[in-house]
Short mmCIF file of C-alpha atoms in Angstrom, two decimals:
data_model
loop_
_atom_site.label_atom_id
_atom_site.label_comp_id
_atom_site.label_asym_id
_atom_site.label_seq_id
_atom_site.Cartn_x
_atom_site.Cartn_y
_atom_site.Cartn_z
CA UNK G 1 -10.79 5.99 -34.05
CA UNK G 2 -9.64 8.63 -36.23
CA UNK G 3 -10.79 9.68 -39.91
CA UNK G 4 -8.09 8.33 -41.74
CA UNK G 5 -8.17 4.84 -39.93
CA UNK G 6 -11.88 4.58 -40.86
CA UNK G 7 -10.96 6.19 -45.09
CA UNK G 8 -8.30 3.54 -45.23
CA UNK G 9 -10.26 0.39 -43.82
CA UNK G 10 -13.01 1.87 -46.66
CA UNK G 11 -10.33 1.93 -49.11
CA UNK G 12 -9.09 -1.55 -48.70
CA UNK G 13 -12.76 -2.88 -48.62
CA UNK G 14 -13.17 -1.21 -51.52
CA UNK G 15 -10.75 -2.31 -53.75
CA UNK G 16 -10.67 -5.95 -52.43
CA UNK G 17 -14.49 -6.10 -53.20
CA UNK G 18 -13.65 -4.48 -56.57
CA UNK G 19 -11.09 -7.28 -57.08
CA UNK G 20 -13.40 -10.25 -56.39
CA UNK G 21 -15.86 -8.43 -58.91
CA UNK G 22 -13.61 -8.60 -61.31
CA UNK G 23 -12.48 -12.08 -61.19
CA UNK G 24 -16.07 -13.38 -60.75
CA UNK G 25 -16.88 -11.56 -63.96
CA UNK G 26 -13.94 -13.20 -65.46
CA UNK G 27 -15.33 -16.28 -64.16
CA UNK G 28 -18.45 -15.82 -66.02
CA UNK G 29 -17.40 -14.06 -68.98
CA UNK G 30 -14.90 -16.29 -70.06
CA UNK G 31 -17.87 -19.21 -70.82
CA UNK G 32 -20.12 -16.66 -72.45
CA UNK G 33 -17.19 -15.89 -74.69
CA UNK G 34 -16.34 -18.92 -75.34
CA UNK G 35 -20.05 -19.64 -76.55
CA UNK G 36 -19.30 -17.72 -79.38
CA UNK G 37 -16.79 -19.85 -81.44
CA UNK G 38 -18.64 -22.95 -83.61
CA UNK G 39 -18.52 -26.25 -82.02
CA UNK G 40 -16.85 -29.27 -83.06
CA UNK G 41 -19.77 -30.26 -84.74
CA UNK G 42 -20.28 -26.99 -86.17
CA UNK G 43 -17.20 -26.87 -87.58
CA UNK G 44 -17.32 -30.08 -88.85
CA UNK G 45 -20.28 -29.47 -90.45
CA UNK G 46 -19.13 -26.66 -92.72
CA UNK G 47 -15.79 -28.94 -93.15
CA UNK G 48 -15.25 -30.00 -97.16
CA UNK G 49 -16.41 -33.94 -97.66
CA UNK G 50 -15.10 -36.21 -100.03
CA UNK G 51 -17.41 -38.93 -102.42
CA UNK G 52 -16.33 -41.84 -104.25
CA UNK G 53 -17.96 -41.76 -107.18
CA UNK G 54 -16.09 -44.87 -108.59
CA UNK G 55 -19.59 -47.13 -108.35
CA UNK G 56 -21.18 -44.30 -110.09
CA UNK G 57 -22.66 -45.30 -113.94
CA UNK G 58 -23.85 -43.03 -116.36
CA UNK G 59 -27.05 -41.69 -116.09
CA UNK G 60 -27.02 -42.57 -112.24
CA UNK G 61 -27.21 -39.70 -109.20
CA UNK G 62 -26.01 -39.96 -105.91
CA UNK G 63 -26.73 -37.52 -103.00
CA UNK G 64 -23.69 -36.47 -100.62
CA UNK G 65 -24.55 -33.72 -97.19
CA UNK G 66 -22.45 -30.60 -97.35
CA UNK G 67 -23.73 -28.23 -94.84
CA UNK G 68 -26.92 -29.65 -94.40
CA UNK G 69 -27.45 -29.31 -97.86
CA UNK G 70 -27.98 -32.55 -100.34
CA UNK G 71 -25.44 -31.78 -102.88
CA UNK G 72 -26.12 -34.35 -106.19
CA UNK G 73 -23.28 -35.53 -108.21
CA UNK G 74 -25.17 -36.58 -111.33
CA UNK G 75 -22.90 -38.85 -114.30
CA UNK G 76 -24.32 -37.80 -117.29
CA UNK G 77 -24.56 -39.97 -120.31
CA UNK G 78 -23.07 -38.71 -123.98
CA UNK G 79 -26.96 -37.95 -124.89
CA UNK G 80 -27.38 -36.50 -121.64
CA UNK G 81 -24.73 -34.12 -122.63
CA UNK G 82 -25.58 -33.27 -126.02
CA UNK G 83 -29.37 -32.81 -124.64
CA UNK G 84 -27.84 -29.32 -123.41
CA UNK G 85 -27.15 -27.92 -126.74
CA UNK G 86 -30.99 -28.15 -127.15
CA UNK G 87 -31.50 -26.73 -124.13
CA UNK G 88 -29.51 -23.46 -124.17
CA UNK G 89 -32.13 -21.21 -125.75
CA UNK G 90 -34.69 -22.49 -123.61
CA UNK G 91 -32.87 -21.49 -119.88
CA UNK G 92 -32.99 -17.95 -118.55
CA UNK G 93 -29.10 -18.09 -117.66
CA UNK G 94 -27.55 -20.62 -119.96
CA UNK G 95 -23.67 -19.28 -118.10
CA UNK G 96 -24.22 -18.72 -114.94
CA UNK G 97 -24.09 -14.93 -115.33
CA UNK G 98 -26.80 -13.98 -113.07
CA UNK G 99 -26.22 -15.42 -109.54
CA UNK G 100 -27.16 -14.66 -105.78
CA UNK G 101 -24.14 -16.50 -105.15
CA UNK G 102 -21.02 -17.30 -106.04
CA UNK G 103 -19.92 -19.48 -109.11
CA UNK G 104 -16.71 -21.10 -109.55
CA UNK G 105 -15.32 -20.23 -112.82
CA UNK G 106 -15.05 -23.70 -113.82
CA UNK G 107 -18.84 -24.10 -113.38
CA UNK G 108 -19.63 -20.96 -116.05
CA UNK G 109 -20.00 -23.20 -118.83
CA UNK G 110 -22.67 -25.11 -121.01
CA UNK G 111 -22.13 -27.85 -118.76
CA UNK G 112 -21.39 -25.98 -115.64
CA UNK G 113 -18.70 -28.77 -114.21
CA UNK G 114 -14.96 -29.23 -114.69
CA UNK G 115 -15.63 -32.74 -116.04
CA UNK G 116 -18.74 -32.53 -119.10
CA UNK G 117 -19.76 -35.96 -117.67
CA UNK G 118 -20.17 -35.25 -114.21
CA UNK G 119 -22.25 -32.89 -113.00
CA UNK G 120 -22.47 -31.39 -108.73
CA UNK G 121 -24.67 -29.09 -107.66
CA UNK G 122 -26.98 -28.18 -104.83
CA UNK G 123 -29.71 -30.24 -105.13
CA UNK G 124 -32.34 -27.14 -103.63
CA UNK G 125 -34.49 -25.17 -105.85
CA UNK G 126 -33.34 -21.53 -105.81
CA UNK G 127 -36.93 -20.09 -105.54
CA UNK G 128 -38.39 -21.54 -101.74
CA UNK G 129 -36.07 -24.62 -101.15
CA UNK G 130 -37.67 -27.15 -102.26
CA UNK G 131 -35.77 -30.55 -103.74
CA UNK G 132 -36.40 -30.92 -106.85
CA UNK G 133 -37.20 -34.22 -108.21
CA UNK G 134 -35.02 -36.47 -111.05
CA UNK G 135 -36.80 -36.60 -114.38
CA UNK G 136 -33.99 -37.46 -116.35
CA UNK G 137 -36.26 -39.40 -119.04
CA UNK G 138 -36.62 -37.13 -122.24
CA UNK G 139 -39.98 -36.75 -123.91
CA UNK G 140 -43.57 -35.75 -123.11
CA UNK G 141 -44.51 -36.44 -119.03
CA UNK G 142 -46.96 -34.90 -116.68
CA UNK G 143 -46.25 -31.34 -115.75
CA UNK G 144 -43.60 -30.76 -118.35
CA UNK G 145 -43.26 -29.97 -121.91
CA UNK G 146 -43.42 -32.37 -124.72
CA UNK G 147 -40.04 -31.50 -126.29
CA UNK G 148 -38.51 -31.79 -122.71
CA UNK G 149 -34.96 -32.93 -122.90
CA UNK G 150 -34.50 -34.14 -119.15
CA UNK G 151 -33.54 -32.53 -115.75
CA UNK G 152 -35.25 -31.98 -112.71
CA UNK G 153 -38.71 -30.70 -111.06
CA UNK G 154 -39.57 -29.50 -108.49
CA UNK G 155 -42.48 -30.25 -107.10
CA UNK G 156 -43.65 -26.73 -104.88
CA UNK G 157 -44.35 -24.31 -107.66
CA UNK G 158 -43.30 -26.02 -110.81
CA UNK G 159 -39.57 -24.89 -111.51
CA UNK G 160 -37.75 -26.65 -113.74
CA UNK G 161 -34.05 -27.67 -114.46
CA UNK G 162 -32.15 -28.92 -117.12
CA UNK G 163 -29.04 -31.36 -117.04
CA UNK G 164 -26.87 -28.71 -116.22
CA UNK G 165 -29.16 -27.85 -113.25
CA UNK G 166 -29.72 -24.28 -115.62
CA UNK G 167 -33.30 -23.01 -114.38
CA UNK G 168 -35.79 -22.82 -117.69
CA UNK G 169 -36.94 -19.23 -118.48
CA UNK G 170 -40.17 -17.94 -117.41
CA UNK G 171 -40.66 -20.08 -113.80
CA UNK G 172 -40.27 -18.92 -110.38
CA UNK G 173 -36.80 -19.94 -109.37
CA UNK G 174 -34.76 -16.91 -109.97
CA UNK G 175 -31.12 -18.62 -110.40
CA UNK G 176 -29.76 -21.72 -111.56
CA UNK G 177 -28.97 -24.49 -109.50
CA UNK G 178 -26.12 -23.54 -106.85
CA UNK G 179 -22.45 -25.31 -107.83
CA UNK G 180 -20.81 -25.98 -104.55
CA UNK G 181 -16.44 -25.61 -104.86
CA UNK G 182 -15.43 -28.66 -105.24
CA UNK G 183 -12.45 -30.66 -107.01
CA UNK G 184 -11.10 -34.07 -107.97
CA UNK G 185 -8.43 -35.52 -105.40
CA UNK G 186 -8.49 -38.40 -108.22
CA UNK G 187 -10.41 -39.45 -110.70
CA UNK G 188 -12.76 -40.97 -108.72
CA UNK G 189 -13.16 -38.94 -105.88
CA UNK G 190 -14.57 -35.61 -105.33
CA UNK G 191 -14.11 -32.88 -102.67
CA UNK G 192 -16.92 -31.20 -102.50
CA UNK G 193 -16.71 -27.57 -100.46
CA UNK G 194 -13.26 -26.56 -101.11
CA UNK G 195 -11.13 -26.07 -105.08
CA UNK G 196 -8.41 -24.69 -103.49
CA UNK G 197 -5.99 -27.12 -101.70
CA UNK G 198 -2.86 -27.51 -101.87
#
């Protein structure tokens, strides 16, 4: 057997070795790529959701999941309203200004909402994460001040909120409550997670 018999039966080995490498990394590759995209549920759970708010009286709440995250669509009475006026010296950010995220520019009002009578934000307390609770009552009340107006608690370090889910100066959440995009496909039903469809 000469040299170049035994170089070329090398070769071939070689490169049909090299060959099944490749496709068997292909083979595994392709699944461990794949593993990077979102799943179905993923995806859906980042999709926009709509709420009927038709059942929805004034001074009544109801909680919708965006993200995993309990977004509240409050309907605020007329004095519920006018209780922000009151309020507006008393918040650290009374527009929105200051924000580790972003705010739609239809939220950077008094009453932070497209609609002064309905209010949506992210019902988690920007300081730890907490939920804050409904206090909505105006008037003197355990753990808040006597000349309070109504808003929300929360319970983990104190925080509190006012109608327009505007954080009161001087406590430890750092930002107002978050407005989630959002829209009205009528007027009584909201898209919450997208302000921008066609």
């Amino acid at each position: 057997m000469s040299n170049s018999t035994v170089d070329a039966s090398k070769r071939t080995w070689l490169i049909a070795s090299s060959c099944a490498g490749a496709v068997g990394a292909g083979f595994v590759a392709v699944p461990f790529v794949s593993s990077f995209q979102p799943s179905e549920r993923a995806k859906a759970a980042g999709a926009p959701v709509e709420a009927d708010i038709s059942a929805l009286e004034p001074g009544q709440k109801m909680t919708v999941e965006w993200r995993g995250k309990p977004v509240w669509i409050l309907k605020r009475t007329p004095e519920m309203i006018a209780s922000l006026k009151h309020t507006d010296g008393e918040v650290a950010d009374p527009n929105s200004k200051r924000t580790a995220y972003p705010i739609p520019e239809y939220a950077k009002n008094e009453t932070r909402s497209i609609k002064p009578e309905v209010l949506v934000v992210v019902g988690i307390c920007t300081h730890l994460g907490c939920s804050p609770g409904d206090k909505f009552t105006p008037g003197p009340q355990p753990s808040l001040p006597d000349d309070w107006q109504g808003g929300f608690l929360c319970p983990c370090h104190g925080s509190t909120f006012d109608l327009a889910g505007r954080v009161f100066k001087n406590k430890p959440a750092p930002d107002n409550l978050e407005v989630p995009p959002h829209m009205y496909l009528s007027d009584t039903r909201l898209l919450i997670g997208d302000d921008k469809k066609a």
